[in-house]
Coordinates of C-alpha atoms in Angstrom, one line a residue:
Chain O
X707 CA 145.4 251.9 102.0
X708 CA 143.6 251.0 98.7
X709 CA 142.0 253.4 96.3
X710 CA 144.7 254.3 93.7
X711 CA 148.0 252.6 93.6
X712 CA 151.2 253.7 91.8
X713 CA 154.2 251.6 91.2
X714 CA 157.1 251.4 91.4
X715 CA 157.8 254.0 94.2
X716 CA 161.2 254.7 92.6
X717 CA 162.3 254.2 89.1
X718 CA 165.6 254.8 87.2
X719 CA 165.9 255.4 83.5
X720 CA 169.0 254.9 81.3
X721 CA 169.6 257.1 78.3
X722 CA 167.5 256.1 75.4
X723 CA 165.3 253.8 77.4
X724 CA 161.5 253.9 77.6
X725 CA 160.0 253.2 81.1
X726 CA 156.4 252.7 82.1
X727 CA 154.8 253.9 85.4
X728 CA 151.9 251.9 86.5
X729 CA 148.6 253.4 87.9
X730 CA 145.7 251.2 89.1
X731 CA 142.5 252.3 90.9
X732 CA 139.7 250.2 92.5
X733 CA 137.4 253.2 93.1
X734 CA 135.4 252.5 89.8
X735 CA 136.3 256.0 88.6
X736 CA 135.8 256.9 85.0
X737 CA 138.5 259.6 84.8
X738 CA 142.2 259.3 85.4
X739 CA 145.0 261.8 85.1
X740 CA 148.8 261.9 85.2
X741 CA 150.5 265.0 86.6
X742 CA 154.2 265.8 86.9
X743 CA 155.4 267.6 90.0
X744 CA 158.7 269.5 89.9
X745 CA 160.0 271.7 92.7
X746 CA 158.8 275.3 92.2
X747 CA 156.6 274.2 89.3
X748 CA 153.7 272.8 91.0
X749 CA 151.6 270.1 89.3
X750 CA 151.5 270.1 85.5
X751 CA 149.1 267.9 83.5
X752 CA 150.5 265.3 81.2
X753 CA 147.6 263.3 80.0
X754 CA 144.1 262.5 81.1
X755 CA 141.3 260.1 80.3
X756 CA 137.7 260.5 80.9
X757 CA 136.6 257.1 79.7
X758 CA 138.1 253.7 78.6
X759 CA 139.9 253.8 75.1
X760 CA 140.0 257.5 75.1
X761 CA 142.6 260.1 76.3
X762 CA 143.6 263.6 75.8
X763 CA 147.0 265.4 75.9
X764 CA 147.6 267.9 78.8
X765 CA 150.0 270.8 78.9
X766 CA 153.3 268.8 78.8
X767 CA 152.4 265.6 76.8
X768 CA 155.5 265.7 74.5
X769 CA 157.7 262.7 75.3
X770 CA 155.0 260.8 77.1
X771 CA 152.3 258.3 76.0
X772 CA 149.5 256.6 77.7
X773 CA 146.9 253.9 77.1
X774 CA 143.4 253.2 78.7
X775 CA 142.5 249.8 77.8
X776 CA 140.8 249.0 81.2
X777 CA 138.9 251.3 83.5
X778 CA 141.1 250.4 86.4
X779 CA 144.5 251.1 84.7
X780 CA 146.2 254.1 83.1
X781 CA 149.9 253.4 82.6
X782 CA 152.2 256.2 81.6
X783 CA 155.2 255.7 79.4
X784 CA 158.1 258.0 79.6
X785 CA 159.8 257.8 76.2
X786 CA 163.4 258.6 75.2
X787 CA 162.0 261.6 73.6
X788 CA 161.4 263.2 77.0
X789 CA 164.7 264.9 77.6
X790 CA 164.1 266.0 81.2
X791 CA 162.2 263.1 82.8
X792 CA 163.5 263.4 86.3
X793 CA 160.5 264.3 88.4
X794 CA 157.8 263.1 90.7
X795 CA 154.8 261.7 88.9
X796 CA 151.4 261.6 90.3
X797 CA 148.4 259.7 89.2
X798 CA 144.9 260.8 90.1
X799 CA 141.3 259.6 89.5
X800 CA 137.8 261.0 89.8
X801 CA 134.3 259.9 89.2
X802 CA 134.4 261.7 86.0
X803 CA 131.4 262.3 83.7
X804 CA 133.2 265.3 82.2
X805 CA 132.8 267.4 85.3
X806 CA 135.8 268.9 87.2
X807 CA 133.8 269.6 90.4
X808 CA 134.5 266.1 91.3
X809 CA 137.2 265.5 94.0
X810 CA 140.5 264.1 92.7
X811 CA 142.0 261.0 94.6
X812 CA 145.8 260.8 94.2
X813 CA 148.3 258.0 94.2
X814 CA 151.4 258.1 96.4
X815 CA 153.6 258.9 93.5
X816 CA 156.6 257.6 91.5
X817 CA 160.0 259.3 91.6
X818 CA 161.7 258.9 88.3
X819 CA 165.4 259.7 88.1
X820 CA 167.8 259.4 85.2
X821 CA 171.0 257.3 85.5
Chain P
X810 CA 143.3 281.1 79.3
X811 CA 142.7 279.7 82.6
X812 CA 145.5 280.3 85.0
X813 CA 146.1 279.9 88.8
X814 CA 148.7 282.1 90.5
X815 CA 150.1 281.4 94.0
X816 CA 152.5 284.3 94.5
X817 CA 154.3 282.9 97.7
X818 CA 156.6 279.9 97.5
X819 CA 157.0 279.9 101.2
X820 CA 154.9 281.3 104.1
X821 CA 156.5 281.0 107.6
X822 CA 154.4 281.8 110.7
X823 CA 154.4 281.1 114.3
X824 CA 151.9 278.8 116.1
X825 CA 148.7 280.8 116.8
X826 CA 149.3 283.4 114.2
X827 CA 146.7 284.0 111.5
X828 CA 147.5 282.5 108.0
X829 CA 146.5 283.6 104.6
X830 CA 147.7 281.7 101.5
X831 CA 147.1 283.7 98.5
X832 CA 145.5 282.4 95.2
X833 CA 144.6 284.4 92.2
X834 CA 143.0 283.1 89.1
X835 CA 142.0 284.0 85.5
X836 CA 139.0 282.2 84.1
X837 CA 136.3 283.0 81.7
X838 CA 132.9 282.2 83.3
X839 CA 132.1 281.1 86.9
X840 CA 135.0 279.2 88.2
X841 CA 135.0 276.2 90.5
X842 CA 138.0 276.6 92.8
X843 CA 139.8 274.1 95.0
X844 CA 142.6 273.9 97.7
X845 CA 144.6 270.8 97.8
X846 CA 147.1 269.9 100.5
X847 CA 150.0 267.6 100.8
X848 CA 151.3 266.8 104.3
X849 CA 154.8 265.4 104.7
X850 CA 154.9 261.7 103.5
X851 CA 151.1 261.8 102.7
X852 CA 149.2 261.9 99.5
X853 CA 148.0 265.1 97.9
X854 CA 144.4 265.4 99.1
X855 CA 141.4 267.8 98.7
X856 CA 141.3 270.4 101.6
X857 CA 138.2 272.3 100.5
X858 CA 136.3 273.5 97.5
X859 CA 134.4 276.7 96.8
X860 CA 131.1 275.0 95.9
X861 CA 130.9 273.4 99.4
X862 CA 131.5 276.6 101.3
X863 CA 132.9 274.5 104.1
X864 CA 135.5 274.9 106.7
X865 CA 138.1 272.1 107.0
X866 CA 140.5 271.9 109.9
X867 CA 139.8 275.5 110.6
X868 CA 140.5 276.7 107.1
X869 CA 138.2 278.7 105.0
X870 CA 138.3 280.3 101.5
X871 CA 136.0 282.8 100.0
X872 CA 135.7 283.4 96.3
X873 CA 136.1 287.1 95.5
X874 CA 135.1 287.5 91.8
X875 CA 136.0 291.1 91.8
X876 CA 139.6 290.5 92.8
X877 CA 139.6 287.0 91.1
X878 CA 141.0 285.5 94.3
X879 CA 140.4 282.4 96.4
X880 CA 142.6 282.9 99.3
X881 CA 142.9 280.3 102.1
X882 CA 142.5 281.6 105.6
X883 CA 142.9 280.3 109.2
X884 CA 142.7 282.5 112.2
X885 CA 145.2 280.5 114.4
X886 CA 147.9 278.4 112.7
X887 CA 148.9 275.0 114.3
X888 CA 152.1 273.1 113.7
X889 CA 150.2 270.3 112.1
X890 CA 149.1 272.8 109.3
X891 CA 152.7 272.7 108.0
X892 CA 152.4 271.4 104.4
X893 CA 152.4 272.3 100.7
X894 CA 149.1 273.8 99.6
X895 CA 147.9 274.0 96.0
X896 CA 145.1 276.1 94.5
X897 CA 143.3 274.7 91.4
X898 CA 140.7 275.2 89.0
X899 CA 139.3 273.5 85.9
X900 CA 140.9 273.9 82.5
X901 CA 139.2 275.4 79.5
X902 CA 137.4 272.3 78.5
X903 CA 136.3 271.6 82.1
X904 CA 137.7 268.1 82.1
X905 CA 140.8 268.4 84.1
X906 CA 142.2 270.5 86.9
X907 CA 145.0 273.1 86.5
X908 CA 147.2 273.7 89.6
X909 CA 149.2 276.6 90.9
X910 CA 152.9 276.2 91.7
X911 CA 152.0 275.8 95.3
X912 CA 152.9 277.4 98.7
X913 CA 154.8 275.7 101.5
X914 CA 153.3 276.7 104.9
X915 CA 155.7 276.3 107.8
X916 CA 154.3 276.7 111.2
X917 CA 156.9 276.8 114.1
X918 CA 156.4 277.1 117.9

């Protein structure tokens, strides 16, 4: 089951700690996305990147940071500034090219919890 | 601003009954709309999209611009249709998808 891989599956964060969620894809996709999934809230966009070395904030970017140094990788850091980090985080990719009529491929997700 | 509304959190039907999952949107221009599905213990995946005008697993969705709706329909529900369903459309910049809050479909025998 290749394609897009998220790790770890479960992650625990202590108060004041930054944690990084990994997302790797081998689909040669240009675009990558991070969504947060909360019960009753659906999916909310955190950050997205249409091309290497470039990324944009989504609707709920505060308290998060990303990098896109390689086409295959789009890690998400949940900083201590994010006061309510407990959620299920989904990474996705698409062929990109600035068009959203492309199909999104999703990872299996990371459940982040606060200790 | 672009917005997707799925008014039902939960829809429970019996096997063999018709299903309609509602999706309303606000969008300036001609929207490209999608339905994504998440089965238990599986990844979120594309079910169908407006532009393809396809029927997947017996589901269809018609874009109604007058009512700004993209409801997902199936004439006879199956137990394996039980899942979380999300309606989605592009953001204003056209570079990312905005999702609705989702509807859980529960089909029982």
